[in-house]
Short mmCIF file of N, CA and C in Angstrom, two decimals:
data_model
loop_
_atom_site.label_atom_id
_atom_site.label_comp_id
_atom_site.label_asym_id
_atom_site.label_seq_id
_atom_site.Cartn_x
_atom_site.Cartn_y
_atom_site.Cartn_z
N UNK A 1 -26.49 26.23 -47.68
CA UNK A 1 -27.46 25.51 -46.27
C UNK A 1 -26.83 24.95 -44.99
N UNK A 2 -26.51 25.19 -43.58
CA UNK A 2 -26.26 24.35 -42.60
C UNK A 2 -26.78 22.67 -43.73
N UNK A 3 -25.07 22.63 -43.01
CA UNK A 3 -24.35 21.00 -42.95
C UNK A 3 -26.25 20.01 -41.78
N UNK A 4 -25.58 21.04 -40.56
CA UNK A 4 -25.72 19.89 -38.29
C UNK A 4 -26.78 21.74 -38.29
N UNK A 5 -27.10 21.25 -37.30
CA UNK A 5 -27.51 21.97 -35.34
C UNK A 5 -27.44 21.12 -34.40
N UNK A 6 -26.68 21.75 -33.40
CA UNK A 6 -26.17 21.33 -32.63
C UNK A 6 -27.28 21.57 -31.51
N UNK A 7 -27.89 20.74 -30.90
CA UNK A 7 -28.90 22.00 -29.80
C UNK A 7 -28.44 21.68 -28.50
N UNK A 8 -27.91 22.11 -26.91
CA UNK A 8 -27.77 22.27 -26.31
C UNK A 8 -28.91 22.52 -25.40
N UNK A 9 -28.78 21.63 -24.02
CA UNK A 9 -30.10 22.13 -23.75
C UNK A 9 -29.35 22.47 -22.18
N UNK A 10 -29.96 24.51 -21.47
CA UNK A 10 -28.67 24.77 -20.44
C UNK A 10 -28.61 23.95 -19.34
N UNK A 11 -27.73 23.61 -18.31
CA UNK A 11 -26.93 22.92 -17.41
C UNK A 11 -27.94 23.89 -16.31
N UNK A 12 -28.25 22.37 -15.04
CA UNK A 12 -29.71 22.34 -14.09
C UNK A 12 -29.52 23.45 -13.14
N UNK A 13 -31.27 24.10 -12.85
CA UNK A 13 -31.47 25.12 -12.54
C UNK A 13 -31.91 24.63 -10.45
N UNK A 14 -32.51 25.56 -10.03
CA UNK A 14 -32.77 24.88 -9.03
C UNK A 14 -34.68 25.27 -9.12
N UNK A 15 -34.87 26.05 -10.31
CA UNK A 15 -36.26 25.25 -11.01
C UNK A 15 -35.90 24.23 -11.97
N UNK A 16 -35.33 24.03 -12.19
CA UNK A 16 -35.49 22.84 -13.65
C UNK A 16 -35.36 20.88 -12.67
N UNK A 17 -34.65 21.37 -11.32
CA UNK A 17 -34.61 20.95 -10.44
C UNK A 17 -35.91 19.87 -10.34
N UNK A 18 -36.45 21.17 -9.40
CA UNK A 18 -37.53 20.89 -9.11
C UNK A 18 -38.93 20.59 -10.21
N UNK A 19 -38.81 20.35 -10.56
CA UNK A 19 -39.55 21.02 -12.04
C UNK A 19 -40.63 22.29 -11.90
N UNK A 20 -40.14 23.29 -11.71
CA UNK A 20 -40.99 24.47 -11.81
C UNK A 20 -41.00 25.40 -13.70
N UNK A 21 -41.35 25.59 -13.82
CA UNK A 21 -41.54 26.43 -15.41
C UNK A 21 -41.12 27.13 -14.92
N UNK A 22 -39.46 27.27 -16.18
CA UNK A 22 -39.26 28.55 -16.52
C UNK A 22 -38.73 29.18 -16.74
N UNK A 23 -39.18 29.92 -17.67
CA UNK A 23 -39.44 31.26 -18.35
C UNK A 23 -38.10 31.83 -18.48
N UNK A 24 -39.10 33.77 -17.89
CA UNK A 24 -38.02 34.51 -18.48
C UNK A 24 -37.36 34.66 -16.86
N UNK A 25 -37.26 34.19 -15.86
CA UNK A 25 -36.76 34.47 -14.64
C UNK A 25 -35.13 34.21 -15.05
N UNK A 26 -34.53 34.73 -14.23
CA UNK A 26 -33.50 34.42 -15.20
C UNK A 26 -32.61 34.02 -13.75
N UNK A 27 -32.52 33.07 -13.78
CA UNK A 27 -31.66 31.61 -12.79
C UNK A 27 -30.53 31.15 -13.02
N UNK A 28 -29.62 31.63 -11.48
CA UNK A 28 -28.00 30.47 -12.46
C UNK A 28 -28.26 29.38 -12.19
N UNK A 29 -27.40 28.91 -12.41
CA UNK A 29 -26.46 26.81 -12.61
C UNK A 29 -26.55 26.84 -11.27
N UNK A 30 -26.63 25.55 -10.93
CA UNK A 30 -26.34 25.17 -10.02
C UNK A 30 -24.73 23.96 -10.02
N UNK A 31 -24.63 24.29 -9.24
CA UNK A 31 -23.24 23.63 -9.10
C UNK A 31 -23.02 22.81 -9.92
N UNK A 32 -24.07 21.35 -10.09
CA UNK A 32 -24.43 20.00 -10.69
C UNK A 32 -24.31 20.72 -12.36
N UNK A 33 -25.07 21.64 -12.54
CA UNK A 33 -25.42 22.46 -13.67
C UNK A 33 -24.34 22.36 -14.39
N UNK A 34 -23.45 23.47 -13.44
CA UNK A 34 -21.87 23.74 -13.62
C UNK A 34 -20.58 22.62 -13.58
N UNK A 35 -21.11 21.97 -13.32
CA UNK A 35 -20.13 20.47 -13.60
C UNK A 35 -21.04 20.23 -14.43
N UNK A 36 -21.46 19.63 -14.70
CA UNK A 36 -22.01 19.03 -16.33
C UNK A 36 -22.04 19.58 -17.57
N UNK A 37 -22.42 21.30 -17.52
CA UNK A 37 -21.68 22.49 -18.57
C UNK A 37 -19.93 21.88 -18.58
N UNK A 38 -20.11 22.19 -18.04
CA UNK A 38 -17.93 21.71 -17.58
C UNK A 38 -17.35 20.24 -18.77
N UNK A 39 -18.27 19.36 -18.68
CA UNK A 39 -17.94 18.23 -19.39
C UNK A 39 -18.60 18.30 -20.56
N UNK A 40 -19.23 19.28 -21.05
CA UNK A 40 -19.56 19.41 -21.47
C UNK A 40 -18.55 19.92 -23.28
N UNK A 41 -16.97 20.88 -22.57
CA UNK A 41 -16.21 21.24 -23.29
C UNK A 41 -16.00 20.34 -23.92
N UNK A 42 -15.11 18.74 -24.06
CA UNK A 42 -14.87 18.25 -24.57
C UNK A 42 -15.25 18.44 -25.71
N UNK A 43 -16.15 17.77 -25.54
CA UNK A 43 -16.66 16.88 -26.78
C UNK A 43 -17.13 18.12 -27.45
N UNK A 44 -17.40 19.14 -27.16
CA UNK A 44 -17.52 20.84 -28.16
C UNK A 44 -16.56 20.77 -28.75
N UNK A 45 -16.10 20.56 -28.10
CA UNK A 45 -14.21 21.62 -28.61
C UNK A 45 -13.69 20.85 -29.80
N UNK A 46 -14.22 19.18 -30.04
CA UNK A 46 -13.34 18.60 -31.11
C UNK A 46 -14.29 18.40 -32.86
N UNK A 47 -15.42 20.09 -31.81
CA UNK A 47 -16.32 20.04 -33.31
C UNK A 47 -16.00 21.39 -33.68
N UNK A 48 -15.94 21.51 -34.87
CA UNK A 48 -15.67 23.03 -35.35
C UNK A 48 -17.24 22.99 -36.13
N UNK A 49 -17.85 24.88 -34.84
CA UNK A 49 -19.33 25.17 -35.47
C UNK A 49 -18.94 27.04 -36.35
N UNK A 50 -19.85 26.55 -36.63
CA UNK A 50 -19.32 28.33 -38.01
C UNK A 50 -20.72 28.97 -37.20
N UNK A 51 -20.75 28.57 -36.54
CA UNK A 51 -22.75 30.01 -35.69
C UNK A 51 -22.75 29.28 -34.14
N UNK A 52 -22.43 29.91 -33.42
CA UNK A 52 -23.25 29.49 -32.46
C UNK A 52 -24.25 31.19 -31.56
N UNK A 53 -24.98 30.01 -31.43
CA UNK A 53 -26.81 31.19 -31.14
C UNK A 53 -26.86 30.88 -29.49
N UNK A 54 -26.89 31.61 -28.76
CA UNK A 54 -27.17 31.75 -28.05
C UNK A 54 -28.68 32.21 -26.85
N UNK A 55 -29.18 31.89 -26.48
CA UNK A 55 -30.14 32.49 -25.30
C UNK A 55 -29.84 33.86 -24.26
N UNK A 56 -30.17 34.68 -24.17
CA UNK A 56 -29.70 35.97 -23.22
C UNK A 56 -29.33 35.65 -22.27
N UNK A 57 -30.66 34.93 -21.61
CA UNK A 57 -30.88 34.19 -20.15
C UNK A 57 -29.57 33.91 -19.91
N UNK A 58 -29.52 34.00 -18.30
CA UNK A 58 -27.76 34.12 -17.17
C UNK A 58 -27.65 32.43 -17.09
N UNK A 59 -28.89 31.31 -17.35
CA UNK A 59 -28.69 30.15 -17.29
C UNK A 59 -27.91 29.71 -19.00
N UNK A 60 -28.19 30.00 -19.85
CA UNK A 60 -27.77 29.27 -21.67
C UNK A 60 -26.24 29.95 -21.70
N UNK A 61 -26.25 31.59 -21.48
CA UNK A 61 -25.37 32.08 -21.40
C UNK A 61 -23.70 31.56 -20.18
N UNK A 62 -24.61 30.65 -19.43
CA UNK A 62 -23.63 30.83 -18.07
C UNK A 62 -22.74 28.93 -18.79
N UNK A 63 -23.25 28.12 -19.07
CA UNK A 63 -24.01 27.07 -19.65
C UNK A 63 -22.64 26.94 -21.26
N UNK A 64 -22.64 27.73 -22.29
CA UNK A 64 -22.09 28.03 -23.17
C UNK A 64 -20.33 28.45 -23.04
N UNK A 65 -20.80 29.03 -22.12
CA UNK A 65 -18.95 29.89 -21.18
C UNK A 65 -18.41 28.64 -21.08
N UNK A 66 -19.34 27.66 -20.17
CA UNK A 66 -18.80 27.15 -19.26
C UNK A 66 -17.92 25.32 -19.82
N UNK A 67 -19.16 25.56 -21.57
CA UNK A 67 -18.58 24.40 -22.04
C UNK A 67 -17.35 24.61 -23.22
N UNK A 68 -17.35 26.05 -22.67
CA UNK A 68 -15.39 26.31 -23.90
C UNK A 68 -15.91 26.87 -25.00
N UNK A 69 -17.41 27.91 -25.47
CA UNK A 69 -17.71 28.37 -25.85
C UNK A 69 -17.82 29.64 -26.32
N UNK A 70 -16.18 30.01 -27.34
CA UNK A 70 -15.62 31.92 -27.01
C UNK A 70 -16.46 32.00 -27.38
N UNK A 71 -17.05 32.27 -28.66
CA UNK A 71 -17.66 32.89 -28.98
C UNK A 71 -19.30 32.55 -29.97
N UNK A 72 -19.55 33.77 -29.37
CA UNK A 72 -21.60 33.66 -29.92
C UNK A 72 -22.35 34.24 -30.07
N UNK A 73 -23.35 34.57 -30.69
CA UNK A 73 -24.23 35.77 -30.78
C UNK A 73 -25.29 35.21 -29.56
N UNK A 74 -26.49 36.27 -29.36
CA UNK A 74 -27.35 36.19 -28.57
C UNK A 74 -28.48 36.31 -29.19
N UNK A 75 -29.02 35.91 -28.59
CA UNK A 75 -30.24 35.35 -29.47
C UNK A 75 -31.73 36.20 -28.81
N UNK A 76 -32.01 36.82 -28.88
CA UNK A 76 -33.98 36.80 -27.98
C UNK A 76 -34.80 35.85 -28.62
N UNK A 77 -34.99 35.37 -29.61
CA UNK A 77 -35.42 34.41 -30.34
C UNK A 77 -35.50 33.69 -29.55
N UNK A 78 -34.26 33.25 -28.25
CA UNK A 78 -33.98 32.00 -28.38
C UNK A 78 -34.47 32.02 -26.30
N UNK A 79 -34.99 32.79 -25.94
CA UNK A 79 -35.29 32.96 -24.85
C UNK A 79 -36.54 31.81 -24.55
N UNK A 80 -36.75 31.29 -23.06
CA UNK A 80 -37.33 29.97 -22.60
C UNK A 80 -39.14 30.25 -22.16
N UNK A 81 -39.67 29.32 -23.13
CA UNK A 81 -41.26 29.44 -22.97
C UNK A 81 -42.00 30.87 -22.11
N UNK A 82 -42.45 32.28 -22.78
CA UNK A 82 -42.90 32.86 -21.16
C UNK A 82 -44.66 32.22 -21.29
N UNK A 83 -44.71 31.19 -20.07
CA UNK A 83 -45.29 30.87 -19.25
C UNK A 83 -45.99 31.53 -18.99
N UNK A 84 -46.11 32.64 -18.31
CA UNK A 84 -46.91 34.26 -18.00
C UNK A 84 -47.73 33.54 -16.14
N UNK A 85 -48.73 33.36 -15.99
CA UNK A 85 -49.18 33.14 -15.01
C UNK A 85 -48.60 31.87 -13.73
N UNK A 86 -48.27 30.88 -15.11
CA UNK A 86 -47.81 30.06 -15.26
C UNK A 86 -46.13 29.75 -14.81
N UNK A 87 -45.57 30.22 -14.40
CA UNK A 87 -44.15 30.81 -14.20
C UNK A 87 -44.01 30.72 -12.80
N UNK A 88 -43.43 29.48 -12.63
CA UNK A 88 -42.43 29.09 -11.65
C UNK A 88 -43.58 27.75 -10.48
N UNK A 89 -44.22 28.12 -11.64
CA UNK A 89 -44.68 26.51 -11.23
C UNK A 89 -44.88 25.42 -11.52
N UNK A 90 -44.88 24.33 -10.81
CA UNK A 90 -44.70 22.70 -11.53
C UNK A 90 -45.84 22.53 -12.10
N UNK A 91 -46.06 21.31 -12.92
CA UNK A 91 -46.85 20.93 -14.05
C UNK A 91 -48.22 20.22 -12.79
N UNK A 92 -47.66 19.74 -11.83
CA UNK A 92 -48.48 19.04 -10.85
C UNK A 92 -49.40 20.09 -10.04
N UNK A 93 -49.31 21.73 -10.09
CA UNK A 93 -49.38 22.26 -9.52
C UNK A 93 -50.95 22.99 -10.12
N UNK A 94 -50.73 23.14 -11.97
CA UNK A 94 -51.26 23.85 -12.70
C UNK A 94 -51.61 22.77 -12.51
N UNK A 95 -52.51 21.66 -13.66
CA UNK A 95 -53.27 20.70 -13.09
C UNK A 95 -54.24 20.66 -11.70
N UNK A 96 -53.96 20.68 -10.71
CA UNK A 96 -54.67 20.76 -9.40
C UNK A 96 -56.25 21.48 -10.03
N UNK A 97 -55.79 22.01 -10.75
CA UNK A 97 -56.56 23.63 -11.07
C UNK A 97 -57.25 23.69 -12.74
N UNK A 98 -56.71 22.76 -13.19
CA UNK A 98 -56.94 22.67 -14.70
C UNK A 98 -56.85 21.73 -15.06
N UNK A 99 -57.26 20.27 -15.12
CA UNK A 99 -56.49 19.07 -15.72
C UNK A 99 -56.36 18.78 -16.53
N UNK A 100 -56.46 19.41 -17.95
CA UNK A 100 -56.55 19.33 -18.75
C UNK A 100 -55.21 20.46 -19.47
N UNK A 101 -54.83 20.52 -19.03
CA UNK A 101 -54.09 22.04 -19.63
C UNK A 101 -52.50 21.49 -20.20
N UNK A 102 -52.31 21.80 -21.54
CA UNK A 102 -51.00 21.48 -21.63
C UNK A 102 -49.99 22.38 -22.81
N UNK A 103 -48.91 22.87 -22.13
CA UNK A 103 -48.17 24.08 -22.55
C UNK A 103 -48.43 23.89 -24.24
N UNK A 104 -48.41 23.00 -24.76
CA UNK A 104 -47.99 22.17 -26.59
C UNK A 104 -49.20 22.79 -26.82
N UNK A 105 -50.56 23.01 -26.17
CA UNK A 105 -51.75 22.95 -26.82
C UNK A 105 -52.41 24.67 -26.41
N UNK A 106 -51.98 24.86 -25.21
CA UNK A 106 -52.15 26.39 -24.32
C UNK A 106 -51.56 27.23 -23.98
N UNK A 107 -50.66 27.34 -24.19
CA UNK A 107 -48.89 27.59 -23.95
C UNK A 107 -49.88 28.22 -22.35
N UNK A 108 -49.19 29.52 -22.32
CA UNK A 108 -48.61 30.26 -21.35
C UNK A 108 -50.68 31.32 -20.84
N UNK A 109 -51.45 31.25 -19.74
CA UNK A 109 -52.15 32.19 -20.01
C UNK A 109 -51.01 33.69 -18.94
N UNK A 110 -51.76 35.21 -19.85
CA UNK A 110 -50.99 35.99 -19.57
C UNK A 110 -49.11 35.48 -19.50
N UNK A 111 -49.03 35.16 -20.62
CA UNK A 111 -47.44 34.50 -21.57
C UNK A 111 -47.65 34.59 -22.82
N UNK A 112 -47.11 33.31 -23.50
CA UNK A 112 -47.59 32.92 -24.72
C UNK A 112 -48.30 32.11 -25.13
N UNK A 113 -48.72 32.02 -26.68
CA UNK A 113 -49.67 31.24 -27.04
C UNK A 113 -48.52 29.91 -28.02
N UNK A 114 -49.14 28.88 -28.15
CA UNK A 114 -48.07 27.99 -29.36
C UNK A 114 -47.68 28.73 -30.65
N UNK A 115 -48.77 29.30 -31.48
CA UNK A 115 -48.35 29.90 -32.72
C UNK A 115 -47.25 31.46 -32.10
N UNK A 116 -47.60 31.91 -31.21
CA UNK A 116 -46.53 33.26 -30.95
C UNK A 116 -45.01 32.28 -30.69
N UNK A 117 -45.14 31.19 -30.65
CA UNK A 117 -43.54 30.73 -29.69
C UNK A 117 -43.15 30.21 -31.02
N UNK A 118 -44.17 29.60 -32.11
CA UNK A 118 -43.52 29.30 -33.16
C UNK A 118 -42.51 30.32 -34.15
N UNK A 119 -44.06 31.40 -34.60
CA UNK A 119 -42.82 32.12 -35.19
C UNK A 119 -41.65 32.71 -34.63
N UNK A 120 -41.39 32.51 -33.33
CA UNK A 120 -39.86 32.92 -32.65
C UNK A 120 -39.08 31.73 -33.14
N UNK A 121 -39.42 30.63 -33.11
CA UNK A 121 -38.02 29.71 -33.10
C UNK A 121 -38.70 29.46 -35.19
N UNK A 122 -39.61 29.71 -35.42
CA UNK A 122 -39.32 30.02 -37.46
C UNK A 122 -38.48 30.59 -37.56
N UNK A 123 -37.84 31.88 -37.23
CA UNK A 123 -37.24 33.13 -37.68
C UNK A 123 -36.17 32.66 -36.84
N UNK A 124 -36.03 31.95 -35.50
CA UNK A 124 -34.20 30.87 -35.21
C UNK A 124 -33.80 30.03 -36.77
N UNK A 125 -34.59 29.36 -37.07
CA UNK A 125 -34.50 28.42 -38.57
C UNK A 125 -34.15 28.77 -39.14
N UNK A 126 -34.79 30.16 -39.93
CA UNK A 126 -35.41 30.47 -41.01
C UNK A 126 -33.55 31.22 -41.43
N UNK A 127 -32.83 31.68 -40.19
CA UNK A 127 -30.94 32.32 -39.97
C UNK A 127 -30.14 30.57 -39.83
N UNK A 128 -30.89 29.69 -39.33
CA UNK A 128 -30.23 29.08 -39.25
C UNK A 128 -29.49 28.64 -40.14
N UNK A 129 -30.90 28.20 -41.14
CA UNK A 129 -30.51 28.07 -42.87
C UNK A 129 -30.00 27.63 -43.40
N UNK A 130 -30.21 29.37 -43.56
CA UNK A 130 -29.41 30.90 -44.03
C UNK A 130 -27.68 30.62 -44.56
N UNK A 131 -27.35 30.31 -42.76
CA UNK A 131 -25.86 29.76 -43.06
C UNK A 131 -24.92 28.14 -43.59
N UNK A 132 -24.17 28.45 -44.24
CA UNK A 132 -23.36 26.92 -44.36
C UNK A 132 -22.94 26.45 -43.71
N UNK A 133 -22.73 25.06 -43.47
CA UNK A 133 -21.67 24.47 -41.92
C UNK A 133 -22.37 24.04 -41.31
N UNK A 134 -22.01 24.01 -39.75
CA UNK A 134 -22.22 23.61 -38.81
C UNK A 134 -22.56 25.10 -37.25
N UNK A 135 -24.25 24.78 -36.72
CA UNK A 135 -24.25 26.13 -35.89
C UNK A 135 -24.89 24.92 -34.82
N UNK A 136 -23.84 25.64 -33.56
CA UNK A 136 -25.32 25.43 -32.55
C UNK A 136 -25.38 26.05 -31.77
N UNK A 137 -26.79 25.81 -31.25
CA UNK A 137 -28.05 26.68 -30.41
C UNK A 137 -28.36 26.45 -29.40
N UNK A 138 -27.86 27.04 -28.24
CA UNK A 138 -27.70 27.13 -26.97
C UNK A 138 -29.00 27.32 -25.94
N UNK A 139 -29.60 26.76 -26.14
CA UNK A 139 -30.64 27.73 -24.93
C UNK A 139 -31.96 26.92 -24.03
N UNK A 140 -33.05 26.58 -24.20
CA UNK A 140 -33.86 25.89 -23.16
C UNK A 140 -35.34 24.61 -23.39
N UNK A 141 -35.31 23.94 -22.00
CA UNK A 141 -36.13 22.55 -22.84
C UNK A 141 -37.13 22.80 -23.51
N UNK A 142 -37.97 23.69 -23.64
CA UNK A 142 -39.35 24.32 -24.21
C UNK A 142 -38.54 24.23 -25.36
N UNK A 143 -38.26 25.58 -25.45
CA UNK A 143 -37.94 26.27 -27.27
C UNK A 143 -37.56 25.11 -27.74
N UNK A 144 -36.50 24.48 -27.78
CA UNK A 144 -35.34 23.63 -28.14
C UNK A 144 -36.60 22.40 -28.92
N UNK A 145 -37.41 22.02 -27.56
CA UNK A 145 -37.83 21.06 -28.44
C UNK A 145 -39.44 21.44 -29.30
N UNK A 146 -39.73 23.01 -29.44
CA UNK A 146 -40.32 23.20 -30.03
C UNK A 146 -39.84 23.50 -31.62
N UNK A 147 -38.04 23.79 -30.52
CA UNK A 147 -37.26 23.55 -32.68
C UNK A 147 -36.87 23.35 -33.45
N UNK A 148 -37.23 21.75 -32.64
CA UNK A 148 -37.25 19.92 -33.28
C UNK A 148 -37.98 19.97 -34.26
N UNK A 149 -39.27 20.51 -33.26
CA UNK A 149 -40.75 19.44 -34.05
C UNK A 149 -41.12 20.93 -35.50
N UNK A 150 -39.91 22.25 -35.34
CA UNK A 150 -40.08 23.30 -35.94
C UNK A 150 -39.20 22.72 -37.30
N UNK A 151 -38.42 21.98 -36.96
CA UNK A 151 -36.64 21.51 -38.07
C UNK A 151 -37.95 20.81 -38.90
N UNK A 152 -38.97 19.81 -38.28
CA UNK A 152 -38.35 18.21 -38.97
C UNK A 152 -40.40 18.76 -39.90
N UNK A 153 -40.39 20.20 -38.99
CA UNK A 153 -41.99 20.15 -39.66
C UNK A 153 -43.48 20.05 -39.54
N UNK A 154 -43.00 20.29 -38.93
CA UNK A 154 -43.55 19.79 -37.60
C UNK A 154 -44.91 20.93 -36.90
N UNK A 155 -45.24 20.90 -35.93
CA UNK A 155 -46.51 22.14 -35.27
C UNK A 155 -45.84 21.73 -33.50
N UNK A 156 -45.91 22.95 -33.14
CA UNK A 156 -44.94 22.82 -32.17
C UNK A 156 -44.35 21.38 -30.56
N UNK A 157 -46.09 20.67 -31.30
CA UNK A 157 -46.88 20.04 -29.92
C UNK A 157 -46.15 19.16 -30.32
N UNK A 158 -45.70 18.48 -31.46
CA UNK A 158 -44.53 17.52 -31.20
C UNK A 158 -43.48 17.89 -30.23
N UNK A 159 -42.93 18.59 -29.96
CA UNK A 159 -42.29 18.56 -28.80
C UNK A 159 -42.30 17.98 -27.75
N UNK A 160 -44.26 18.22 -26.91
CA UNK A 160 -44.50 17.24 -26.71
C UNK A 160 -44.04 15.61 -25.58
N UNK A 161 -43.08 15.08 -27.60
CA UNK A 161 -42.35 13.69 -27.54
C UNK A 161 -40.89 14.18 -26.92
N UNK A 162 -40.36 15.00 -26.79
CA UNK A 162 -39.28 14.84 -27.25
C UNK A 162 -38.02 16.01 -25.82
N UNK A 163 -38.84 14.88 -25.32
CA UNK A 163 -37.67 14.86 -23.22
C UNK A 163 -36.64 15.71 -23.51
N UNK A 164 -36.44 16.92 -22.59
CA UNK A 164 -35.24 16.98 -22.77
C UNK A 164 -34.21 16.99 -21.41
N UNK A 165 -33.66 16.57 -21.47
CA UNK A 165 -32.82 16.92 -20.14
C UNK A 165 -31.64 18.46 -20.38
N UNK A 166 -31.58 18.30 -18.85
CA UNK A 166 -30.43 19.54 -18.56
C UNK A 166 -29.16 19.21 -19.41
N UNK A 167 -27.34 19.79 -19.72
CA UNK A 167 -27.23 19.41 -20.22
C UNK A 167 -26.74 18.55 -21.36
N UNK A 168 -28.36 18.06 -21.90
CA UNK A 168 -28.52 16.91 -23.11
C UNK A 168 -27.99 17.58 -24.77
N UNK A 169 -27.32 16.67 -25.23
CA UNK A 169 -27.20 17.61 -27.13
C UNK A 169 -28.32 16.45 -27.79
N UNK A 170 -28.76 17.63 -28.56
CA UNK A 170 -29.13 16.32 -29.94
C UNK A 170 -28.51 17.13 -31.21
N UNK A 171 -28.96 16.29 -31.85
CA UNK A 171 -28.12 17.16 -33.36
C UNK A 171 -29.66 16.72 -34.81
N UNK A 172 -29.18 18.02 -35.42
CA UNK A 172 -30.91 17.66 -36.06
C UNK A 172 -29.92 17.60 -37.50
N UNK A 173 -30.43 17.44 -38.84
CA UNK A 173 -29.76 17.44 -40.26
C UNK A 173 -30.88 17.36 -41.84
N UNK A 174 -30.11 16.51 -42.30
CA UNK A 174 -30.83 16.56 -43.10
C UNK A 174 -30.70 15.28 -43.64
N UNK A 175 -31.52 14.31 -44.62
CA UNK A 175 -31.29 13.00 -45.14
C UNK A 175 -31.83 13.90 -46.23
N UNK A 176 -31.32 13.92 -47.52
CA UNK A 176 -31.15 13.81 -49.03
C UNK A 176 -32.37 15.00 -48.56
N UNK A 177 -32.33 15.85 -48.09
CA UNK A 177 -32.95 17.50 -47.93
C UNK A 177 -34.30 17.66 -47.08
N UNK A 178 -34.06 15.75 -46.71
CA UNK A 178 -35.40 16.01 -45.88
C UNK A 178 -34.39 16.59 -44.62
N UNK A 179 -35.46 16.99 -43.24
CA UNK A 179 -34.67 17.73 -42.38
C UNK A 179 -35.12 16.88 -41.42
N UNK A 180 -34.43 16.07 -40.59
CA UNK A 180 -34.37 15.05 -39.44
C UNK A 180 -33.29 15.50 -38.26
N UNK A 181 -34.07 14.47 -37.35
CA UNK A 181 -33.38 14.22 -35.69
C UNK A 181 -32.51 13.42 -35.91
N UNK A 182 -31.28 13.66 -36.15
CA UNK A 182 -29.93 12.75 -36.31
C UNK A 182 -30.04 12.44 -34.74
N UNK A 183 -29.69 12.96 -33.29
CA UNK A 183 -29.48 12.47 -32.34
C UNK A 183 -30.60 12.82 -31.43
N UNK A 184 -30.67 13.12 -30.47
CA UNK A 184 -31.60 13.15 -29.12
C UNK A 184 -31.57 13.15 -28.03
N UNK A 185 -31.51 14.10 -27.52
CA UNK A 185 -30.95 14.22 -25.41
C UNK A 185 -30.19 13.25 -25.21
N UNK A 186 -28.68 13.26 -25.69
CA UNK A 186 -27.33 12.36 -25.44
C UNK A 186 -26.57 13.23 -24.73
#
């Protein structure tokens, strides 16, 4: 069984900076995003990983490369939540027309529902838990928050309580066999 899973949200993009929902839109990192991704290299270089999984979207791949991750597998299940009609919109814009909306309970109209995202994340967790050693996962804010919630056997709605900034690392593990969040958003 895997010992530890390090998860890393990609560096800043123009849309993450402005608060726009960035699901499948394939954006580049900003200069700030590139600098912060590079700053992770010494920390990641000091830790041996037995497997690295990366979202195929450009912002995650570029973060991996700048952070010095030389060998990784692309995993399509790690792409960000498909926001559908809400792609590119901010939460404030969405709440103007739908004041009770939450991605965690409603999903994105024309995109993915929470159960669909749960299925994707559960496939990645199954793959990760079948490995030995330490795994690195580089992906996106909402999908990683869902990953952490499912890691500790909770619904994806728990992700609402796990803010995750760009270029931040978190560590998931086990305490006597029980899945745990060891550190978050550091």
